[in-house]
Short mmCIF file of C-alpha atoms in Angstrom, two decimals:
data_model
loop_
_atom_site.label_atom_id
_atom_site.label_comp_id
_atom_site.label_asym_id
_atom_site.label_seq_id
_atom_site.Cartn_x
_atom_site.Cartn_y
_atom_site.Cartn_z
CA UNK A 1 -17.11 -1.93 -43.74
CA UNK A 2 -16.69 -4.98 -41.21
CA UNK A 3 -19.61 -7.36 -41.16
CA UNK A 4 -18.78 -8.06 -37.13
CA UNK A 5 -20.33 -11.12 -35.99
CA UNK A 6 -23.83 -10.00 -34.47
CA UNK A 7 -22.91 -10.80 -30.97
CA UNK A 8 -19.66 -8.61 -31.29
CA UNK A 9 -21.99 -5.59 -31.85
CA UNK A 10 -23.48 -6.33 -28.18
CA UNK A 11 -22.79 -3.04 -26.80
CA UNK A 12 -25.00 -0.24 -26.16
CA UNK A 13 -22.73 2.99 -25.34
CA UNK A 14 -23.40 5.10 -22.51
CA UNK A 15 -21.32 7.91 -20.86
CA UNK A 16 -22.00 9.26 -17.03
CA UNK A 17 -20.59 12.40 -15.82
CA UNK A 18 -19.53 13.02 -11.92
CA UNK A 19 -20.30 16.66 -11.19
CA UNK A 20 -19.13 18.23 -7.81
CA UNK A 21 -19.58 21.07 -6.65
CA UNK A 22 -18.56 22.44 -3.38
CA UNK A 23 -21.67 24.11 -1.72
CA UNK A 24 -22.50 24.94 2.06
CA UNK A 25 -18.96 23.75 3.05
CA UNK A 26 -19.89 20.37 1.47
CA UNK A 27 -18.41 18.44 -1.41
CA UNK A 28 -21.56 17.72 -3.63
CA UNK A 29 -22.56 15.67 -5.99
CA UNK A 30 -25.30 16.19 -8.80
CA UNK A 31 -27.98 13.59 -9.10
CA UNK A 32 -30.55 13.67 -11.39
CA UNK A 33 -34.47 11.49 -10.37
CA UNK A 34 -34.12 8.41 -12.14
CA UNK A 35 -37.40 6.02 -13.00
CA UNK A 36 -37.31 3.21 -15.14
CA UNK A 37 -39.37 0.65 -14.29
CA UNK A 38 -39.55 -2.43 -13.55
CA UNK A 39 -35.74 -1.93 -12.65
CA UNK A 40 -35.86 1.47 -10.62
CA UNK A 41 -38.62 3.25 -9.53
CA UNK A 42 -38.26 6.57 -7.64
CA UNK A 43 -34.62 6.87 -7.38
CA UNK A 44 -31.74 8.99 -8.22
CA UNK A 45 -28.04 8.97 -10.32
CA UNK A 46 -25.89 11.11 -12.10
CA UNK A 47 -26.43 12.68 -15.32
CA UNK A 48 -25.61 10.48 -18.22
CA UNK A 49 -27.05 8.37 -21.51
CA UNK A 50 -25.85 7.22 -25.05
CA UNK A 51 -23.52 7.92 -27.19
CA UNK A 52 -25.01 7.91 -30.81
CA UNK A 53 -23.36 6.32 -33.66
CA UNK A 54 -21.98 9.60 -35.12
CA UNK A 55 -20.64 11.14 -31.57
CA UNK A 56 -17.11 10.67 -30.15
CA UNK A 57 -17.66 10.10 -25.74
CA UNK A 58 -16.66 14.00 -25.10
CA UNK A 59 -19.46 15.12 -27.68
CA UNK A 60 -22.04 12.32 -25.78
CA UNK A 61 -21.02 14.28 -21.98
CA UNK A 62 -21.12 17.85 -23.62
CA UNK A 63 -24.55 16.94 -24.89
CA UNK A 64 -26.17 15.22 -21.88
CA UNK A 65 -24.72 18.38 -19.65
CA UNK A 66 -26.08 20.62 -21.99
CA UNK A 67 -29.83 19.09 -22.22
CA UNK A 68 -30.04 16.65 -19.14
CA UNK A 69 -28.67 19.49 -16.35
CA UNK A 70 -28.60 22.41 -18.72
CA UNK A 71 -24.57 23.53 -18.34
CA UNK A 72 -22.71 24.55 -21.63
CA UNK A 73 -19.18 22.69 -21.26
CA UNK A 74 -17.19 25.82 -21.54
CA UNK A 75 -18.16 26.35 -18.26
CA UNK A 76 -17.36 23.19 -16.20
CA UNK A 77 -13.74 21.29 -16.33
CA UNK A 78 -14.49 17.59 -17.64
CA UNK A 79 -11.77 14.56 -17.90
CA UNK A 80 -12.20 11.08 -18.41
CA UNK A 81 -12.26 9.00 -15.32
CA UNK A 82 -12.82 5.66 -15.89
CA UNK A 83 -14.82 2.97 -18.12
CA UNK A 84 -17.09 0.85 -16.43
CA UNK A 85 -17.41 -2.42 -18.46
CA UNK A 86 -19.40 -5.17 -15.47
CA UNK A 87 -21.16 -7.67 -17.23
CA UNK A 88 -24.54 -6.68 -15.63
CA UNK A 89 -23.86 -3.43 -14.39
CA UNK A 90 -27.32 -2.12 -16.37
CA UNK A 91 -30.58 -4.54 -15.91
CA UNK A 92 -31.80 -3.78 -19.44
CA UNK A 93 -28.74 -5.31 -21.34
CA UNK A 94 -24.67 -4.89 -21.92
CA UNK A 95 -24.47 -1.31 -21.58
CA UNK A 96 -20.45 -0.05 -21.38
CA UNK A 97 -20.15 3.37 -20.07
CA UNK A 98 -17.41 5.74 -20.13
CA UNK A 99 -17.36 7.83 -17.09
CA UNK A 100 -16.15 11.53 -16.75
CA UNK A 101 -15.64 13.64 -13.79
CA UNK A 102 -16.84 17.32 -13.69
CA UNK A 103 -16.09 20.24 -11.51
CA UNK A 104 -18.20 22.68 -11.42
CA UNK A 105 -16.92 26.45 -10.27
CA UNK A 106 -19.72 28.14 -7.33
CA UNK A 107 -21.45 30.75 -9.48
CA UNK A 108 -22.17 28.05 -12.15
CA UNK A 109 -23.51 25.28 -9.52
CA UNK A 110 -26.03 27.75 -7.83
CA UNK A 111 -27.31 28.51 -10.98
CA UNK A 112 -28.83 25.28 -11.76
CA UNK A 113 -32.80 24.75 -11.28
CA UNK A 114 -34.06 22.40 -12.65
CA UNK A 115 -36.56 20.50 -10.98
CA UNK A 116 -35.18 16.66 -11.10
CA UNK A 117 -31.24 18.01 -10.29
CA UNK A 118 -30.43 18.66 -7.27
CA UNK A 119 -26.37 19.24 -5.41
CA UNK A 120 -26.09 16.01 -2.52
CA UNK A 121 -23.43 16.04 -0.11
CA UNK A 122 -21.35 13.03 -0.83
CA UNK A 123 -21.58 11.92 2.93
CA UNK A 124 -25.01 11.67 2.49
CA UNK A 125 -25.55 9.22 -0.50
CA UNK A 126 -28.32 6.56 -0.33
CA UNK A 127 -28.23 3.86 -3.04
CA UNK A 128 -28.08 4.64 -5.88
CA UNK A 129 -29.57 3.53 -9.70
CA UNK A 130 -27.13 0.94 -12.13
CA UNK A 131 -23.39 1.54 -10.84
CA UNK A 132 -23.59 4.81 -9.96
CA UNK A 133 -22.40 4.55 -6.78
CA UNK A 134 -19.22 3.14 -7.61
CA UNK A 135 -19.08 5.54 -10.45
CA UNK A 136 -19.18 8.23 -7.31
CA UNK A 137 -16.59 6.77 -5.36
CA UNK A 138 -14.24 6.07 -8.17
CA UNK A 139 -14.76 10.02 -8.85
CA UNK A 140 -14.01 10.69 -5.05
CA UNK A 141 -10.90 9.19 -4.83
CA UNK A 142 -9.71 10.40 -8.08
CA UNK A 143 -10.37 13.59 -7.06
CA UNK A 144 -8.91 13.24 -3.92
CA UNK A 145 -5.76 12.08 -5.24
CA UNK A 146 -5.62 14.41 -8.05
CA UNK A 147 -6.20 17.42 -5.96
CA UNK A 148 -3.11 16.44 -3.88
CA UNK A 149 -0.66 16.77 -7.32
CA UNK A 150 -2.64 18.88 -9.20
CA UNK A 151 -3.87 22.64 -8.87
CA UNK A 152 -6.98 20.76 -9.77
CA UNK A 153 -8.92 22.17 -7.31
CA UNK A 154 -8.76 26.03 -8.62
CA UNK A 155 -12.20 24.29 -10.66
CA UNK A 156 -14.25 24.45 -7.42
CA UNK A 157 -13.43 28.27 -6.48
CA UNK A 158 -14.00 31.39 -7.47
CA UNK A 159 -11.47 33.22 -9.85
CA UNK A 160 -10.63 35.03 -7.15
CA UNK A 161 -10.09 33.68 -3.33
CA UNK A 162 -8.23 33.80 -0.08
CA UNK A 163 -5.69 31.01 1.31
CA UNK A 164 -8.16 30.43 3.80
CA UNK A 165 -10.75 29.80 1.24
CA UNK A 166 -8.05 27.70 -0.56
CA UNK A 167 -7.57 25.20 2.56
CA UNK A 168 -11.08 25.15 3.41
CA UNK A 169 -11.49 23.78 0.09
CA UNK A 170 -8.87 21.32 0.41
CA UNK A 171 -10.38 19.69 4.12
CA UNK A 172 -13.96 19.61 2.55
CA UNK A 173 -12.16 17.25 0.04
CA UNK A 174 -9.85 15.31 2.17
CA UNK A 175 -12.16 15.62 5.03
CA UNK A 176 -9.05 16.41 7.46
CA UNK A 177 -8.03 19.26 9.16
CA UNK A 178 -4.91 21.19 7.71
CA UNK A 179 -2.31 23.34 9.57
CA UNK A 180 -2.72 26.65 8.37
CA UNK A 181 1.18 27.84 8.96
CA UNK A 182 1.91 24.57 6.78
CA UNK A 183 -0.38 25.16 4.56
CA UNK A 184 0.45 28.40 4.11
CA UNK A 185 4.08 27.82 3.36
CA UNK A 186 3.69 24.68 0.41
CA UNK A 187 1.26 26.87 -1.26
CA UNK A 188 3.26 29.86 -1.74
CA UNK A 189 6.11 27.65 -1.94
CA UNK A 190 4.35 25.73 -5.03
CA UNK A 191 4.51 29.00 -6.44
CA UNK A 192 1.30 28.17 -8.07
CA UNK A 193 -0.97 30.94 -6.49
CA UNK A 194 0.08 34.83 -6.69
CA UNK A 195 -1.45 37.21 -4.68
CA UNK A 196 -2.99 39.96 -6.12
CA UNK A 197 -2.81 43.33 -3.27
CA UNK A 198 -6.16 43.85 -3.14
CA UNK A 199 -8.59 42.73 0.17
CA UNK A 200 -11.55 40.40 0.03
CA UNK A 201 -14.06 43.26 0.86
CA UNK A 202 -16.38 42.28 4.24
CA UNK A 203 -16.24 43.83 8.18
CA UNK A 204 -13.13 41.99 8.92
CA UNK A 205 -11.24 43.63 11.38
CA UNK A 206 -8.05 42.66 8.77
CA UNK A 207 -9.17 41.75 6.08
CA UNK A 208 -7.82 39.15 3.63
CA UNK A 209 -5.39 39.22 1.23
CA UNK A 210 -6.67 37.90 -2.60
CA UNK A 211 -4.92 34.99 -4.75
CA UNK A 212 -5.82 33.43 -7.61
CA UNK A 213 -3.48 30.84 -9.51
CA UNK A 214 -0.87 31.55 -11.77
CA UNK A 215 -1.19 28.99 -14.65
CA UNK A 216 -4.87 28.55 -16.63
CA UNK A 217 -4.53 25.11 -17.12
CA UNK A 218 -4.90 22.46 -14.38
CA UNK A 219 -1.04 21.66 -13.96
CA UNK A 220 0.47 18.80 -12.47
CA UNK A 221 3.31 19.62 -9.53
CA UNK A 222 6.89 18.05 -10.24
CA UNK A 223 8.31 16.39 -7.60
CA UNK A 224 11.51 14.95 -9.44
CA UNK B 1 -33.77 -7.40 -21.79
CA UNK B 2 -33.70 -4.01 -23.57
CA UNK B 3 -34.48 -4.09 -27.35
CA UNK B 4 -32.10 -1.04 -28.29
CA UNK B 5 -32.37 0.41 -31.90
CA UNK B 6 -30.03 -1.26 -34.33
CA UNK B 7 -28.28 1.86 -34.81
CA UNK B 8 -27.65 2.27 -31.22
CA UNK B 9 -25.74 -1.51 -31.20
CA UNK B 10 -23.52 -0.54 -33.14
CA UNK B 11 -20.15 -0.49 -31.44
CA UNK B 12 -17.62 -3.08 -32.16
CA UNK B 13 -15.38 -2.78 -28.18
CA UNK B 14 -11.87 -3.40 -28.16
CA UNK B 15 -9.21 -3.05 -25.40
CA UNK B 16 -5.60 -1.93 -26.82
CA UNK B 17 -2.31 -1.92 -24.28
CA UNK B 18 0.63 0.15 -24.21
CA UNK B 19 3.61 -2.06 -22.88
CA UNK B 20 6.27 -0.05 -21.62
CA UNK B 21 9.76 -1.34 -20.17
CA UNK B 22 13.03 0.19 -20.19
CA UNK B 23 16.32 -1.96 -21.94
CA UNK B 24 19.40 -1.05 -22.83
CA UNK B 25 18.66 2.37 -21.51
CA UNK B 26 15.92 3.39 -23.49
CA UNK B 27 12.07 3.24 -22.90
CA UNK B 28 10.73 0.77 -25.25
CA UNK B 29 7.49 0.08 -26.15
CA UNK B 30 6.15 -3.37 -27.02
CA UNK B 31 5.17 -3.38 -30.88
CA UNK B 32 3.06 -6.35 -33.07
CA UNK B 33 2.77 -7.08 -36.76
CA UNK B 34 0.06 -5.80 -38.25
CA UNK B 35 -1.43 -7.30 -41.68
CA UNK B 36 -5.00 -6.06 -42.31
CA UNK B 37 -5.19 -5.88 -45.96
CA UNK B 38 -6.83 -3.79 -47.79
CA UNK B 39 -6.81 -1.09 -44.62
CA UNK B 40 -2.95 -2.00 -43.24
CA UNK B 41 -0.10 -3.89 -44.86
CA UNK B 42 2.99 -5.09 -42.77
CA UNK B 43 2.80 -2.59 -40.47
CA UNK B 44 2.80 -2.43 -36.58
CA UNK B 45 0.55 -1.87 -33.67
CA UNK B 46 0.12 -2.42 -29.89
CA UNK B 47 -1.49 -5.45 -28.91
CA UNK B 48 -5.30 -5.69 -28.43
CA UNK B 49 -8.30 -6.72 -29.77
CA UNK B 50 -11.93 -7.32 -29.39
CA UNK B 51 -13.84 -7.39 -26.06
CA UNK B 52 -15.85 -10.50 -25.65
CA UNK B 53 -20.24 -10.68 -24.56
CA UNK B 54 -18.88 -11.66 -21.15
CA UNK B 55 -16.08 -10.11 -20.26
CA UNK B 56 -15.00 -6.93 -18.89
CA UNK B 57 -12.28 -4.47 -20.28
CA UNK B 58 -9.75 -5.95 -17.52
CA UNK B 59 -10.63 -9.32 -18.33
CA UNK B 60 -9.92 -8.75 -22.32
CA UNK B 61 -6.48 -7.69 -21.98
CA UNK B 62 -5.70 -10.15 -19.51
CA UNK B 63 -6.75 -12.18 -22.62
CA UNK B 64 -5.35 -10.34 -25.20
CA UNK B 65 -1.16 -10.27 -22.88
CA UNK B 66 -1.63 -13.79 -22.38
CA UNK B 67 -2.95 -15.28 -25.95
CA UNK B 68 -0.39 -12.55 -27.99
CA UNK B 69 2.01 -11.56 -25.92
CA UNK B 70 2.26 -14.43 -23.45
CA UNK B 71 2.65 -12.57 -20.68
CA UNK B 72 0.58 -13.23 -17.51
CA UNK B 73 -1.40 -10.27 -16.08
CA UNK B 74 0.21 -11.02 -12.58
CA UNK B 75 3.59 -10.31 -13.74
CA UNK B 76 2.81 -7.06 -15.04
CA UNK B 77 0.89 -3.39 -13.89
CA UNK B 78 -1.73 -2.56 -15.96
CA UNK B 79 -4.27 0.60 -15.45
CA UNK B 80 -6.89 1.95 -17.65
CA UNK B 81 -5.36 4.79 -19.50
CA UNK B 82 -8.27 6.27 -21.50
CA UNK B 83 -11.26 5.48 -23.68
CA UNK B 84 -10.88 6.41 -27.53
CA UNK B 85 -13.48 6.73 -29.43
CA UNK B 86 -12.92 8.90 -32.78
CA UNK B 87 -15.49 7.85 -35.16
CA UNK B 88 -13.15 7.25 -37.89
CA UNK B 89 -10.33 5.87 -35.63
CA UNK B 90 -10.79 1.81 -37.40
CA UNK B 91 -11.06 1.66 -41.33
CA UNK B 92 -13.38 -1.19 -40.82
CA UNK B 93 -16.14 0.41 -39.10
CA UNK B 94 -16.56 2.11 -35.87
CA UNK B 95 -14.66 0.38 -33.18
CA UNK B 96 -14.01 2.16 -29.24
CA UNK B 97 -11.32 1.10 -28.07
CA UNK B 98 -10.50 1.39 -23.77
CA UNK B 99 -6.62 1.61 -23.82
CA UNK B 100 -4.62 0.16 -21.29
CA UNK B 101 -1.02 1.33 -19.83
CA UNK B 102 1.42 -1.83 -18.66
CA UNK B 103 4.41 -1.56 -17.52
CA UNK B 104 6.51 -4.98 -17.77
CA UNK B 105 9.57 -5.57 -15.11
CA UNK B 106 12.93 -6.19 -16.71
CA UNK B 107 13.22 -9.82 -16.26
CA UNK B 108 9.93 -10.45 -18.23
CA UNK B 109 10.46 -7.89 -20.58
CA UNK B 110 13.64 -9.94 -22.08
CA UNK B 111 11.90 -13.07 -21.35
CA UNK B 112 9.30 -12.49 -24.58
CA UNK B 113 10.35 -14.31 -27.51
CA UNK B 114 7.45 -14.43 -29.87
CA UNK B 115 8.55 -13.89 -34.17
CA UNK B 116 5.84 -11.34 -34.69
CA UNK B 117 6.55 -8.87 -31.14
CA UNK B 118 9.15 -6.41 -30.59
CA UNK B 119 10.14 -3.88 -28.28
CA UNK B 120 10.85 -0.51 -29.99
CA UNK B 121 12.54 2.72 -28.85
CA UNK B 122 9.50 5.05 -27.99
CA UNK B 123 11.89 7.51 -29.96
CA UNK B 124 12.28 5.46 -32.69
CA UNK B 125 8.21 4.87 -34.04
CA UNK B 126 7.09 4.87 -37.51
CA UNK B 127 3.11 5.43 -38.11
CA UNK B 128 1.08 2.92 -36.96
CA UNK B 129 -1.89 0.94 -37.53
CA UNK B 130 -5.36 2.57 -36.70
CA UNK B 131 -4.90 5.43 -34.11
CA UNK B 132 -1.91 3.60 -32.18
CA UNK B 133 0.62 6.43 -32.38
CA UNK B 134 -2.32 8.44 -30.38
CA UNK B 135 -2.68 6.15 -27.94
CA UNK B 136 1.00 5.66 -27.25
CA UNK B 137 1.39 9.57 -27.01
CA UNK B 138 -1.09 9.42 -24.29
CA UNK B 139 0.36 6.79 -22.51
CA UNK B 140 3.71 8.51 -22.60
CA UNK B 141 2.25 11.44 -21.40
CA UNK B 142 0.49 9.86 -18.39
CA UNK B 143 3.44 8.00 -17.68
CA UNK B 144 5.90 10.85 -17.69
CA UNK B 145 3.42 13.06 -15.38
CA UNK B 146 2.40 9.66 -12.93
CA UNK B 147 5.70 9.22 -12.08
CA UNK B 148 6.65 12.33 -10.54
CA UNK B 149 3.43 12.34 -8.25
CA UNK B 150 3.97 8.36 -7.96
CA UNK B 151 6.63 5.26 -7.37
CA UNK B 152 5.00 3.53 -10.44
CA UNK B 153 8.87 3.66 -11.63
CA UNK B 154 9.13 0.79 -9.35
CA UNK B 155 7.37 -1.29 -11.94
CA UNK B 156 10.45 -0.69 -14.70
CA UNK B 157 12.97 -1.65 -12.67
CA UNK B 158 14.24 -4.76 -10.68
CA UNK B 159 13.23 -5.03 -6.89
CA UNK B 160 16.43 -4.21 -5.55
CA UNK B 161 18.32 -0.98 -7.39
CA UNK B 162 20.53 1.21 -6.23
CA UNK B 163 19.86 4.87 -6.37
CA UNK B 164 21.60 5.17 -9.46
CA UNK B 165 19.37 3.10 -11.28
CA UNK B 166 16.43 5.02 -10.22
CA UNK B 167 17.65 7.89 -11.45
CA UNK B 168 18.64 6.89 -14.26
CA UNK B 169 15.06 5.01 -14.88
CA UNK B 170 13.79 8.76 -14.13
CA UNK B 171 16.12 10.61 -16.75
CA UNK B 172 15.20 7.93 -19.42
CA UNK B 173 11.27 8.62 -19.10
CA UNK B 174 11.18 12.15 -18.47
CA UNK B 175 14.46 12.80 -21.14
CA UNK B 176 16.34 14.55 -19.11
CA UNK B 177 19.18 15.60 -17.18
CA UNK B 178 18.95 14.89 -12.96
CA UNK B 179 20.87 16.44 -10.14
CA UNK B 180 22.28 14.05 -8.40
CA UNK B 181 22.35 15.27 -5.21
CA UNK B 182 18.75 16.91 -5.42
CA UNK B 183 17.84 13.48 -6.57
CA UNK B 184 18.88 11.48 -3.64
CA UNK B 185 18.04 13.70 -0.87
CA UNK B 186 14.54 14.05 -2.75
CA UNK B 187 14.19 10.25 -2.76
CA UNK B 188 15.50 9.92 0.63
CA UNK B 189 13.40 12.38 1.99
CA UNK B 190 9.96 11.31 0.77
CA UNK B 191 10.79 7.48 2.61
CA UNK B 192 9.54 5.89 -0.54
CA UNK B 193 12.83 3.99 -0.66
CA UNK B 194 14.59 1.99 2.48
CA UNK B 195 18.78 0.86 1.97
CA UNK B 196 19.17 -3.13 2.19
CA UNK B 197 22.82 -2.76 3.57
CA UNK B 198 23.82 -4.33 1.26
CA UNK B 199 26.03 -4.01 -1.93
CA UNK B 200 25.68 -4.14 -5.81
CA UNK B 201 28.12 -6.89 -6.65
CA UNK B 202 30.25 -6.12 -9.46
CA UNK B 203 33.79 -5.10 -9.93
CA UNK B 204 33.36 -0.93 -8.60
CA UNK B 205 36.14 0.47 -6.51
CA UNK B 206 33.22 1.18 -4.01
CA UNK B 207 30.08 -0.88 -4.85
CA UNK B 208 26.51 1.04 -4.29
CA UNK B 209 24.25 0.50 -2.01
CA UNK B 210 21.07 -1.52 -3.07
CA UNK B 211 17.66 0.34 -1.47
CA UNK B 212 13.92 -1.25 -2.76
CA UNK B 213 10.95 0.26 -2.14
CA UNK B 214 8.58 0.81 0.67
CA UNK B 215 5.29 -0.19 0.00
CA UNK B 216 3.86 -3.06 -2.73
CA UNK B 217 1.86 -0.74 -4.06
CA UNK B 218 2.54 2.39 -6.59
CA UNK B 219 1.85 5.21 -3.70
CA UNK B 220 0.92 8.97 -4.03
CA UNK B 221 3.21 11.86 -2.72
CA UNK B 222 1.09 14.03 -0.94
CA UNK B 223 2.28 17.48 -1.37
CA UNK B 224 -1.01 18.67 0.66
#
């Protein structure tokens, strides 16, 4: 084994995970109470902590979801998203942490109660504990961007949904308002969604037509 | 300061970077000798190596081009590509490594003259050192999917081009076969690329137009 030099061994390993959810026509985020004082007292961040010597990073997130917020991982789509490495980005010491982003499909997010988690709209963030808030906003704009190539955003709905479900999911994101003929036409164009002749039941005079997407995995549209 | 367990100090953090550039027609990555007896004997790797106390991630492969490469971080795009840490990844002891993706323009990439570097045909790699073939089959993949959502192609190839270089920058990464047409009125039409009126010198019976592109930085297509 390699004797590193003791300062080489500085690190302490963390991971953080950026859940969203979208709720109440709201992108949210999960935050969790944080209090460790004499650094923070009484505030919030996202669910996170270390890795341990014998755990890869996706075996440190799986575990902290599973005992921290109390969601099995089979049930939430998880990537990588970034490694935040600022000198002093933790008072207590060097602490490295890879971050992940999480979505988190509606039936899965309203089943979480546990008293220190709760869903916060992203527009309605106050400060929050080590780097978390830059940890958010990296998350936001990856998803944002992502969403845009990627049929990503099948993570935040139901199995099954309508295209106006669809685009309302894509303005909570982008926070913009889409034109629905548009709209319309690149997502069946895509050829990513496939409708499946059945209505969304409700007292709709006409009611909606059903879609879900074609491909299980998250896939990346082609341009070239 | 935070008096973590021994145990939990004990990750070695390294930063390893994928150099990518295309010559003679071929996407090449940019390999280093590797002699780490008793673990690796005259083999190869990417370059890399350990993060310092006070730096971050960005700031140790700005190092680690520089000092082994000799190649300035200005002259090159680098992002983070992902974070790998497999327990049993470095023979010595447990080492995460954040990888890096670079892409190096064509004038620097034939300006590197170092004994101990090379560039090597991405279809032409042995087995590496530690887990380097993994990390280079990640950073294939992320470059073959970013650049159909992206312009990071703009980064492999000179400022000015004409439209047959581009495609033929495309059909070297994704290894494959372009329509011509469909190519050019797909570049023209997403204004990514503006004509210089002017000419490719050379001796062609009707030189090409040279076109460069838009923006400075490496843009997303929004399909939404």
């Amino acid at each position: 084994m390699l004797k590193p030099k003791e300062q080489l061994r500085f690190a302490v390993l963390a991971t953080d995970v950026v859940l969203f959810a979208i709720q109440d026509k709201a992108l949210k985020v999960l935050l969790m109470d944080v209090h460790v004082p004499p650094w923070f007292r009484h505030t919030q961040g996202i669910p996170g902590g270390l890795v341990l010597p014998d755990e890869t990073t996706d075996d440190s997130v799986r575990r902290h979801m599973r005992m921290k917020v109390g969601i099995q991982s089979k049930d939430v789509y998880a990537e990588q998203l970034y490694t935040f490495s600022a000198i002093k980005r933790d008072p207590r010491g060097r602490v490295v942490s890879v971050g992940y982003l999480g979505l988190v499909p509606p039936p899965i997010a309203s089943n979480i109660f546990l008293r220190n988690v709760h869903w916060q709209d992203v527009t309605e963030l106050s400060p929050l504990a080590y780097d978390h808030d830059d940890i958010i906003k990296t998350a936001i704009r990856r998803l944002r961007d992502k969403i845009t190539y990627t049929t990503l955003v099948r993570y935040l709905l139901t199995t099954e949904f309508t295209l106006f479900d669809l685009q309302q999911a894509y303005e909570i994101i982008l926070r913009c308002t889409l034109d629905k003929r548009n709209f319309r036409k690149k997502m069946l164009g895509l050829g990513i969604v496939k409708e499946l002749h059945r209505q969304k039941r409700g007292g709709a005079h006409r009611p909606p037509s059903l879609y879900r997407f074609v491909s299980k995995d998250a896939r990346v549209f082609r341009l070239i």
